[in-house]
Amino acid sequence: MAGNREEAPDYGRGVVIMDDWPGYDLSLFTYPQHYYGDLEYVLIPHGIIVDRIERLAKDIMKDIGYCDIMVLCVLKGGYKFCADLVEHLKNISRNSDRCVSMKVDFIRLKSYRNDQSMDEMQIIGGDDLSTLAGKDVVGTGRTMRALLSSIEKYKPNKIKVASLLVKRTPRSDGFRPDYAGFEIPNLFVVGYALDYNEYFRDLNHICVINEHGKEKYRV
């Protein structure tokens, strides 16, 4: 693009991984031996994930300012993302001239059976959302639209949604998070706490599962 005009960053899109991106060969990385033969390739290595989350934390603190924050983590797939994001937010707070009060709450949304997204979201667990009243809320996880109406009725001061991954899929309802780590093709990915029937949560990298892996762990 010609010219020197700076445009506002599109936090809601993140790092865009194109459909023809071949990924990284598995032989270049270490990963649990019990998953040998179950994966196609590494889509996003662990180090890149961590570095991107640090950038998201800086963007969030810049936008929200030094207000008290309630982080609402969507389990189970969002727990590693949430933990790393909160740690970076705390580090930024500790190195500033004002400490930010930060609390974390958890809720679980079940949206997949095998590799198929279910039409209806199952909401499991979670404490009383009335504690969000008057707070600045940062929601983390893959699926937030099902929660937003429930959160909004408690009138928090501000709601921001952060998601590690945004998938380009025909089933998308058009919702975009305020902060996104990566925009990825319509692939079923595992690792970094993202699972396939509770397997692969112990995989540090985000990888694409192959057909053998899907059949092996199918329920």
PDB file of C-alpha atoms in Angstrom:
ATOM      1  CA  MET A   1       0.000   0.000   0.000  1.00  0.00           C
ATOM      2  CA  ALA A   2       1.366   3.398  -0.944  1.00  0.00           C
ATOM      3  CA  GLY A   3       1.782   6.217   1.560  1.00  0.00           C
ATOM      4  CA  ASN A   4       2.838   6.416   5.185  1.00  0.00           C
ATOM      5  CA  ARG A   5      -0.562   6.703   6.881  1.00  0.00           C
ATOM      6  CA  GLU A   6      -0.813   4.382   9.869  1.00  0.00           C
ATOM      7  CA  GLU A   7      -4.073   2.486  10.276  1.00  0.00           C
ATOM      8  CA  ALA A   8      -5.492   1.248  13.565  1.00  0.00           C
ATOM      9  CA  PRO A   9      -4.460  -2.367  14.164  1.00  0.00           C
ATOM     10  CA  ASP A  10      -7.126  -5.019  13.572  1.00  0.00           C
ATOM     11  CA  TYR A  11      -6.862  -6.831  16.910  1.00  0.00           C
ATOM     12  CA  GLY A  12      -9.906  -8.939  16.031  1.00  0.00           C
ATOM     13  CA  ARG A  13      -8.145 -10.690  13.157  1.00  0.00           C
ATOM     14  CA  GLY A  14      -4.730 -11.415  14.611  1.00  0.00           C
ATOM     15  CA  VAL A  15      -1.959 -13.203  12.726  1.00  0.00           C
ATOM     16  CA  VAL A  16      -3.579 -14.585   9.568  1.00  0.00           C
ATOM     17  CA  ILE A  17      -2.573 -18.113   8.526  1.00  0.00           C
ATOM     18  CA  MET A  18      -3.594 -18.635   4.910  1.00  0.00           C
ATOM     19  CA  ASP A  19      -5.423 -21.700   3.566  1.00  0.00           C
ATOM     20  CA  ASP A  20      -2.383 -22.844   1.578  1.00  0.00           C
ATOM     21  CA  TRP A  21      -0.002 -22.626   4.554  1.00  0.00           C
ATOM     22  CA  PRO A  22       1.758 -26.057   4.663  1.00  0.00           C
ATOM     23  CA  GLY A  23       2.635 -25.887   8.349  1.00  0.00           C
ATOM     24  CA  TYR A  24       5.802 -27.271   9.920  1.00  0.00           C
ATOM     25  CA  ASP A  25       7.081 -30.820   9.647  1.00  0.00           C
ATOM     26  CA  LEU A  26       6.572 -32.751  12.876  1.00  0.00           C
ATOM     27  CA  SER A  27      10.185 -33.965  12.791  1.00  0.00           C
ATOM     28  CA  LEU A  28      11.351 -30.418  13.532  1.00  0.00           C
ATOM     29  CA  PHE A  29       9.740 -30.431  16.991  1.00  0.00           C
ATOM     30  CA  THR A  30       9.408 -32.555  20.105  1.00  0.00           C
ATOM     31  CA  TYR A  31       5.971 -33.780  21.140  1.00  0.00           C
ATOM     32  CA  PRO A  32       4.543 -36.668  23.207  1.00  0.00           C
ATOM     33  CA  GLN A  33       5.524 -40.030  21.784  1.00  0.00           C
ATOM     34  CA  HIS A  34       2.050 -41.461  22.320  1.00  0.00           C
ATOM     35  CA  TYR A  35       0.774 -39.143  19.573  1.00  0.00           C
ATOM     36  CA  TYR A  36       3.208 -40.365  16.931  1.00  0.00           C
ATOM     37  CA  GLY A  37       1.205 -41.191  13.814  1.00  0.00           C
ATOM     38  CA  ASP A  38      -1.844 -39.184  14.943  1.00  0.00           C
ATOM     39  CA  LEU A  39      -0.932 -35.736  13.578  1.00  0.00           C
ATOM     40  CA  GLU A  40      -0.527 -34.188  10.129  1.00  0.00           C
ATOM     41  CA  TYR A  41       1.750 -31.250  10.951  1.00  0.00           C
ATOM     42  CA  VAL A  42       2.437 -28.415  13.392  1.00  0.00           C
ATOM     43  CA  LEU A  43       0.287 -25.403  12.541  1.00  0.00           C
ATOM     44  CA  ILE A  44       1.590 -23.022  15.234  1.00  0.00           C
ATOM     45  CA  PRO A  45       4.684 -23.827  17.345  1.00  0.00           C
ATOM     46  CA  HIS A  46       4.513 -23.251  21.096  1.00  0.00           C
ATOM     47  CA  GLY A  47       7.057 -20.428  21.136  1.00  0.00           C
ATOM     48  CA  ILE A  48       5.090 -18.397  18.594  1.00  0.00           C
ATOM     49  CA  ILE A  49       1.905 -18.940  20.620  1.00  0.00           C
ATOM     50  CA  VAL A  50       3.502 -17.608  23.812  1.00  0.00           C
ATOM     51  CA  ASP A  51       5.018 -14.590  22.083  1.00  0.00           C
ATOM     52  CA  ARG A  52       1.700 -13.703  20.444  1.00  0.00           C
ATOM     53  CA  ILE A  53      -0.127 -13.909  23.793  1.00  0.00           C
ATOM     54  CA  GLU A  54       2.374 -11.481  25.316  1.00  0.00           C
ATOM     55  CA  ARG A  55       1.499  -9.027  22.547  1.00  0.00           C
ATOM     56  CA  LEU A  56      -2.231  -9.502  23.224  1.00  0.00           C
ATOM     57  CA  ALA A  57      -1.678  -8.744  26.918  1.00  0.00           C
ATOM     58  CA  LYS A  58       0.026  -5.464  26.032  1.00  0.00           C
ATOM     59  CA  ASP A  59      -2.816  -4.538  23.669  1.00  0.00           C
ATOM     60  CA  ILE A  60      -5.431  -5.310  26.326  1.00  0.00           C
ATOM     61  CA  MET A  61      -3.708  -3.246  29.011  1.00  0.00           C
ATOM     62  CA  LYS A  62      -3.253  -0.371  26.586  1.00  0.00           C
ATOM     63  CA  ASP A  63      -6.967  -0.349  25.693  1.00  0.00           C
ATOM     64  CA  ILE A  64      -8.525  -1.082  29.077  1.00  0.00           C
ATOM     65  CA  GLY A  65      -6.116   0.991  31.113  1.00  0.00           C
ATOM     66  CA  TYR A  66      -5.324   0.327  34.716  1.00  0.00           C
ATOM     67  CA  CYS A  67      -8.787  -0.726  35.861  1.00  0.00           C
ATOM     68  CA  ASP A  68      -9.754  -3.680  38.001  1.00  0.00           C
ATOM     69  CA  ILE A  69     -10.261  -6.675  35.723  1.00  0.00           C
ATOM     70  CA  MET A  70     -12.291  -9.870  35.946  1.00  0.00           C
ATOM     71  CA  VAL A  71     -10.999 -12.543  33.562  1.00  0.00           C
ATOM     72  CA  LEU A  72     -13.634 -15.119  32.614  1.00  0.00           C
ATOM     73  CA  CYS A  73     -11.937 -18.234  31.271  1.00  0.00           C
ATOM     74  CA  VAL A  74     -13.783 -20.707  29.058  1.00  0.00           C
ATOM     75  CA  LEU A  75     -12.766 -24.237  30.027  1.00  0.00           C
ATOM     76  CA  LYS A  76     -11.372 -26.612  29.101  1.00  0.00           C
ATOM     77  CA  GLY A  77      -9.744 -25.544  25.865  1.00  0.00           C
ATOM     78  CA  GLY A  78      -9.063 -22.003  27.044  1.00  0.00           C
ATOM     79  CA  TYR A  79      -7.213 -22.746  30.264  1.00  0.00           C
ATOM     80  CA  LYS A  80      -3.627 -22.592  28.929  1.00  0.00           C
ATOM     81  CA  PHE A  81      -4.372 -19.480  26.907  1.00  0.00           C
ATOM     82  CA  CYS A  82      -5.998 -17.883  29.945  1.00  0.00           C
ATOM     83  CA  ALA A  83      -3.149 -18.840  32.295  1.00  0.00           C
ATOM     84  CA  ASP A  84      -0.484 -17.440  29.978  1.00  0.00           C
ATOM     85  CA  LEU A  85      -2.500 -14.296  29.234  1.00  0.00           C
ATOM     86  CA  VAL A  86      -3.122 -13.594  32.926  1.00  0.00           C
ATOM     87  CA  GLU A  87       0.566 -14.124  33.713  1.00  0.00           C
ATOM     88  CA  HIS A  88       1.556 -11.559  31.088  1.00  0.00           C
ATOM     89  CA  LEU A  89      -1.105  -9.128  32.335  1.00  0.00           C
ATOM     90  CA  LYS A  90       0.271  -9.504  35.870  1.00  0.00           C
ATOM     91  CA  ASN A  91       3.817  -8.888  34.665  1.00  0.00           C
ATOM     92  CA  ILE A  92       2.739  -5.680  32.928  1.00  0.00           C
ATOM     93  CA  SER A  93       0.930  -4.575  36.090  1.00  0.00           C
ATOM     94  CA  ARG A  94       3.910  -5.348  38.322  1.00  0.00           C
ATOM     95  CA  ASN A  95       6.202  -3.281  36.106  1.00  0.00           C
ATOM     96  CA  SER A  96       3.896  -0.254  36.051  1.00  0.00           C
ATOM     97  CA  ASP A  97       3.427   2.515  38.589  1.00  0.00           C
ATOM     98  CA  ARG A  98      -0.057   1.250  39.488  1.00  0.00           C
ATOM     99  CA  CYS A  99      -1.126  -2.248  40.472  1.00  0.00           C
ATOM    100  CA  VAL A 100      -4.181  -3.672  38.722  1.00  0.00           C
ATOM    101  CA  SER A 101      -6.545  -5.874  40.730  1.00  0.00           C
ATOM    102  CA  MET A 102      -7.256  -9.012  38.725  1.00  0.00           C
ATOM    103  CA  LYS A 103      -9.635 -11.893  39.452  1.00  0.00           C
ATOM    104  CA  VAL A 104     -10.241 -15.036  37.406  1.00  0.00           C
ATOM    105  CA  ASP A 105     -13.453 -17.054  37.110  1.00  0.00           C
ATOM    106  CA  PHE A 106     -14.208 -20.141  35.028  1.00  0.00           C
ATOM    107  CA  ILE A 107     -17.003 -21.583  32.951  1.00  0.00           C
ATOM    108  CA  ARG A 108     -17.105 -24.566  30.622  1.00  0.00           C
ATOM    109  CA  LEU A 109     -18.703 -24.659  27.181  1.00  0.00           C
ATOM    110  CA  LYS A 110     -18.915 -27.971  25.341  1.00  0.00           C
ATOM    111  CA  SER A 111     -19.203 -27.398  21.610  1.00  0.00           C
ATOM    112  CA  TYR A 112     -17.736 -30.474  19.889  1.00  0.00           C
ATOM    113  CA  ARG A 113     -18.542 -34.178  19.654  1.00  0.00           C
ATOM    114  CA  ASN A 114     -15.637 -35.948  17.946  1.00  0.00           C
ATOM    115  CA  ASP A 115     -14.617 -33.409  15.258  1.00  0.00           C
ATOM    116  CA  GLN A 116     -18.111 -32.001  14.618  1.00  0.00           C
ATOM    117  CA  SER A 117     -19.351 -28.724  16.063  1.00  0.00           C
ATOM    118  CA  MET A 118     -22.708 -29.220  17.788  1.00  0.00           C
ATOM    119  CA  ASP A 119     -25.663 -26.986  16.937  1.00  0.00           C
ATOM    120  CA  GLU A 120     -26.400 -26.272  20.603  1.00  0.00           C
ATOM    121  CA  MET A 121     -23.804 -25.128  23.106  1.00  0.00           C
ATOM    122  CA  GLN A 122     -23.696 -26.926  26.444  1.00  0.00           C
ATOM    123  CA  ILE A 123     -22.847 -24.610  29.357  1.00  0.00           C
ATOM    124  CA  ILE A 124     -21.397 -26.533  32.280  1.00  0.00           C
ATOM    125  CA  GLY A 125     -20.475 -25.188  35.714  1.00  0.00           C
ATOM    126  CA  GLY A 126     -19.512 -21.619  36.479  1.00  0.00           C
ATOM    127  CA  ASP A 127     -20.086 -19.474  39.549  1.00  0.00           C
ATOM    128  CA  ASP A 128     -22.662 -16.730  40.022  1.00  0.00           C
ATOM    129  CA  LEU A 129     -22.183 -14.248  37.161  1.00  0.00           C
ATOM    130  CA  SER A 130     -23.679 -11.470  39.278  1.00  0.00           C
ATOM    131  CA  THR A 131     -20.140 -10.926  40.599  1.00  0.00           C
ATOM    132  CA  LEU A 132     -19.350  -9.360  37.216  1.00  0.00           C
ATOM    133  CA  ALA A 133     -21.526  -6.309  37.929  1.00  0.00           C
ATOM    134  CA  GLY A 134     -19.543  -3.099  37.499  1.00  0.00           C
ATOM    135  CA  LYS A 135     -16.346  -4.919  36.480  1.00  0.00           C
ATOM    136  CA  ASP A 136     -14.217  -4.778  33.340  1.00  0.00           C
ATOM    137  CA  VAL A 137     -14.502  -8.302  31.947  1.00  0.00           C
ATOM    138  CA  VAL A 138     -11.989  -9.972  29.662  1.00  0.00           C
ATOM    139  CA  GLY A 139     -13.418 -13.251  28.366  1.00  0.00           C
ATOM    140  CA  THR A 140     -11.019 -15.841  27.008  1.00  0.00           C
ATOM    141  CA  GLY A 141     -11.821 -18.961  25.028  1.00  0.00           C
ATOM    142  CA  ARG A 142     -12.901 -20.228  21.636  1.00  0.00           C
ATOM    143  CA  THR A 143     -16.683 -19.742  21.928  1.00  0.00           C
ATOM    144  CA  MET A 144     -18.088 -16.634  23.628  1.00  0.00           C
ATOM    145  CA  ARG A 145     -21.301 -15.590  21.849  1.00  0.00           C
ATOM    146  CA  ALA A 146     -23.350 -18.064  23.913  1.00  0.00           C
ATOM    147  CA  LEU A 147     -22.181 -16.294  27.074  1.00  0.00           C
ATOM    148  CA  LEU A 148     -22.370 -12.646  26.090  1.00  0.00           C
ATOM    149  CA  SER A 149     -26.098 -12.150  26.674  1.00  0.00           C
ATOM    150  CA  SER A 150     -25.797 -13.814  30.085  1.00  0.00           C
ATOM    151  CA  ILE A 151     -22.886 -11.571  31.037  1.00  0.00           C
ATOM    152  CA  GLU A 152     -24.427  -8.357  29.728  1.00  0.00           C
ATOM    153  CA  LYS A 153     -27.554  -8.602  31.892  1.00  0.00           C
ATOM    154  CA  TYR A 154     -25.355  -8.175  34.986  1.00  0.00           C
ATOM    155  CA  LYS A 155     -24.187  -4.814  33.602  1.00  0.00           C
ATOM    156  CA  PRO A 156     -20.407  -5.056  33.775  1.00  0.00           C
ATOM    157  CA  ASN A 157     -18.592  -1.806  33.081  1.00  0.00           C
ATOM    158  CA  LYS A 158     -16.935  -3.167  29.953  1.00  0.00           C
ATOM    159  CA  ILE A 159     -16.694  -6.518  28.134  1.00  0.00           C
ATOM    160  CA  LYS A 160     -13.783  -7.512  25.917  1.00  0.00           C
ATOM    161  CA  VAL A 161     -13.369 -10.913  24.274  1.00  0.00           C
ATOM    162  CA  ALA A 162      -9.921 -12.395  23.656  1.00  0.00           C
ATOM    163  CA  SER A 163      -9.543 -15.597  21.663  1.00  0.00           C
ATOM    164  CA  LEU A 164      -6.365 -17.419  20.773  1.00  0.00           C
ATOM    165  CA  LEU A 165      -7.844 -18.747  17.521  1.00  0.00           C
ATOM    166  CA  VAL A 166     -10.455 -17.508  15.053  1.00  0.00           C
ATOM    167  CA  LYS A 167     -11.392 -20.127  12.463  1.00  0.00           C
ATOM    168  CA  ARG A 168     -12.536 -19.263   8.948  1.00  0.00           C
ATOM    169  CA  THR A 169     -15.515 -21.554   8.565  1.00  0.00           C
ATOM    170  CA  PRO A 170     -18.807 -21.544   6.624  1.00  0.00           C
ATOM    171  CA  ARG A 171     -20.585 -22.145   9.960  1.00  0.00           C
ATOM    172  CA  SER A 172     -19.343 -18.860  11.382  1.00  0.00           C
ATOM    173  CA  ASP A 173     -22.030 -16.468  12.601  1.00  0.00           C
ATOM    174  CA  GLY A 174     -19.771 -13.490  11.939  1.00  0.00           C
ATOM    175  CA  PHE A 175     -18.774 -12.888  15.548  1.00  0.00           C
ATOM    176  CA  ARG A 176     -15.268 -11.472  15.971  1.00  0.00           C
ATOM    177  CA  PRO A 177     -13.399 -11.180  19.260  1.00  0.00           C
ATOM    178  CA  ASP A 178     -11.880  -7.879  20.317  1.00  0.00           C
ATOM    179  CA  TYR A 179      -8.468  -9.534  20.448  1.00  0.00           C
ATOM    180  CA  ALA A 180      -7.404 -12.568  18.418  1.00  0.00           C
ATOM    181  CA  GLY A 181      -4.140 -14.438  18.444  1.00  0.00           C
ATOM    182  CA  PHE A 182      -4.381 -16.170  15.084  1.00  0.00           C
ATOM    183  CA  GLU A 183      -6.896 -16.466  12.265  1.00  0.00           C
ATOM    184  CA  ILE A 184      -6.664 -20.012  10.898  1.00  0.00           C
ATOM    185  CA  PRO A 185      -8.175 -22.084   8.058  1.00  0.00           C
ATOM    186  CA  ASN A 186     -11.141 -24.374   8.649  1.00  0.00           C
ATOM    187  CA  LEU A 187      -9.075 -27.174  10.196  1.00  0.00           C
ATOM    188  CA  PHE A 188      -9.657 -29.269  13.301  1.00  0.00           C
ATOM    189  CA  VAL A 189      -6.679 -28.444  15.489  1.00  0.00           C
ATOM    190  CA  VAL A 190      -5.450 -29.888  18.766  1.00  0.00           C
ATOM    191  CA  GLY A 191      -2.823 -29.044  21.343  1.00  0.00           C
ATOM    192  CA  TYR A 192      -2.160 -26.197  23.745  1.00  0.00           C
ATOM    193  CA  ALA A 193      -5.165 -27.472  25.771  1.00  0.00           C
ATOM    194  CA  LEU A 194      -7.374 -27.889  22.684  1.00  0.00           C
ATOM    195  CA  ASP A 195      -8.611 -31.470  22.624  1.00  0.00           C
ATOM    196  CA  TYR A 196     -10.157 -34.200  20.561  1.00  0.00           C
ATOM    197  CA  ASN A 197     -12.373 -36.148  22.994  1.00  0.00           C
ATOM    198  CA  GLU A 198     -10.091 -35.094  25.880  1.00  0.00           C
ATOM    199  CA  TYR A 199      -6.875 -36.211  24.136  1.00  0.00           C
ATOM    200  CA  PHE A 200      -4.021 -33.952  22.973  1.00  0.00           C
ATOM    201  CA  ARG A 201      -4.371 -31.409  25.812  1.00  0.00           C
ATOM    202  CA  ASP A 202      -0.773 -32.294  26.805  1.00  0.00           C
ATOM    203  CA  LEU A 203       0.542 -31.269  23.379  1.00  0.00           C
ATOM    204  CA  ASN A 204       2.345 -27.893  23.553  1.00  0.00           C
ATOM    205  CA  HIS A 205       2.106 -26.979  19.868  1.00  0.00           C
ATOM    206  CA  ILE A 206      -1.124 -26.401  17.958  1.00  0.00           C
ATOM    207  CA  CYS A 207      -1.294 -29.191  15.388  1.00  0.00           C
ATOM    208  CA  VAL A 208      -3.651 -30.572  12.774  1.00  0.00           C
ATOM    209  CA  ILE A 209      -4.959 -34.041  13.652  1.00  0.00           C
ATOM    210  CA  ASN A 210      -4.984 -36.664  10.899  1.00  0.00           C
ATOM    211  CA  GLU A 211      -7.674 -39.210  10.029  1.00  0.00           C
ATOM    212  CA  HIS A 212      -5.853 -41.974  11.894  1.00  0.00           C
ATOM    213  CA  GLY A 213      -5.868 -39.862  15.057  1.00  0.00           C
ATOM    214  CA  LYS A 214      -9.562 -39.048  14.690  1.00  0.00           C
ATOM    215  CA  GLU A 215     -10.464 -42.714  14.318  1.00  0.00           C
ATOM    216  CA  LYS A 216      -8.145 -43.817  17.124  1.00  0.00           C
ATOM    217  CA  TYR A 217      -9.714 -41.484  19.690  1.00  0.00           C
ATOM    218  CA  ARG A 218     -13.287 -41.407  18.383  1.00  0.00           C
ATOM    219  CA  VAL A 219     -16.082 -41.996  20.940  1.00  0.00           C
TER     220      VAL A 219
END
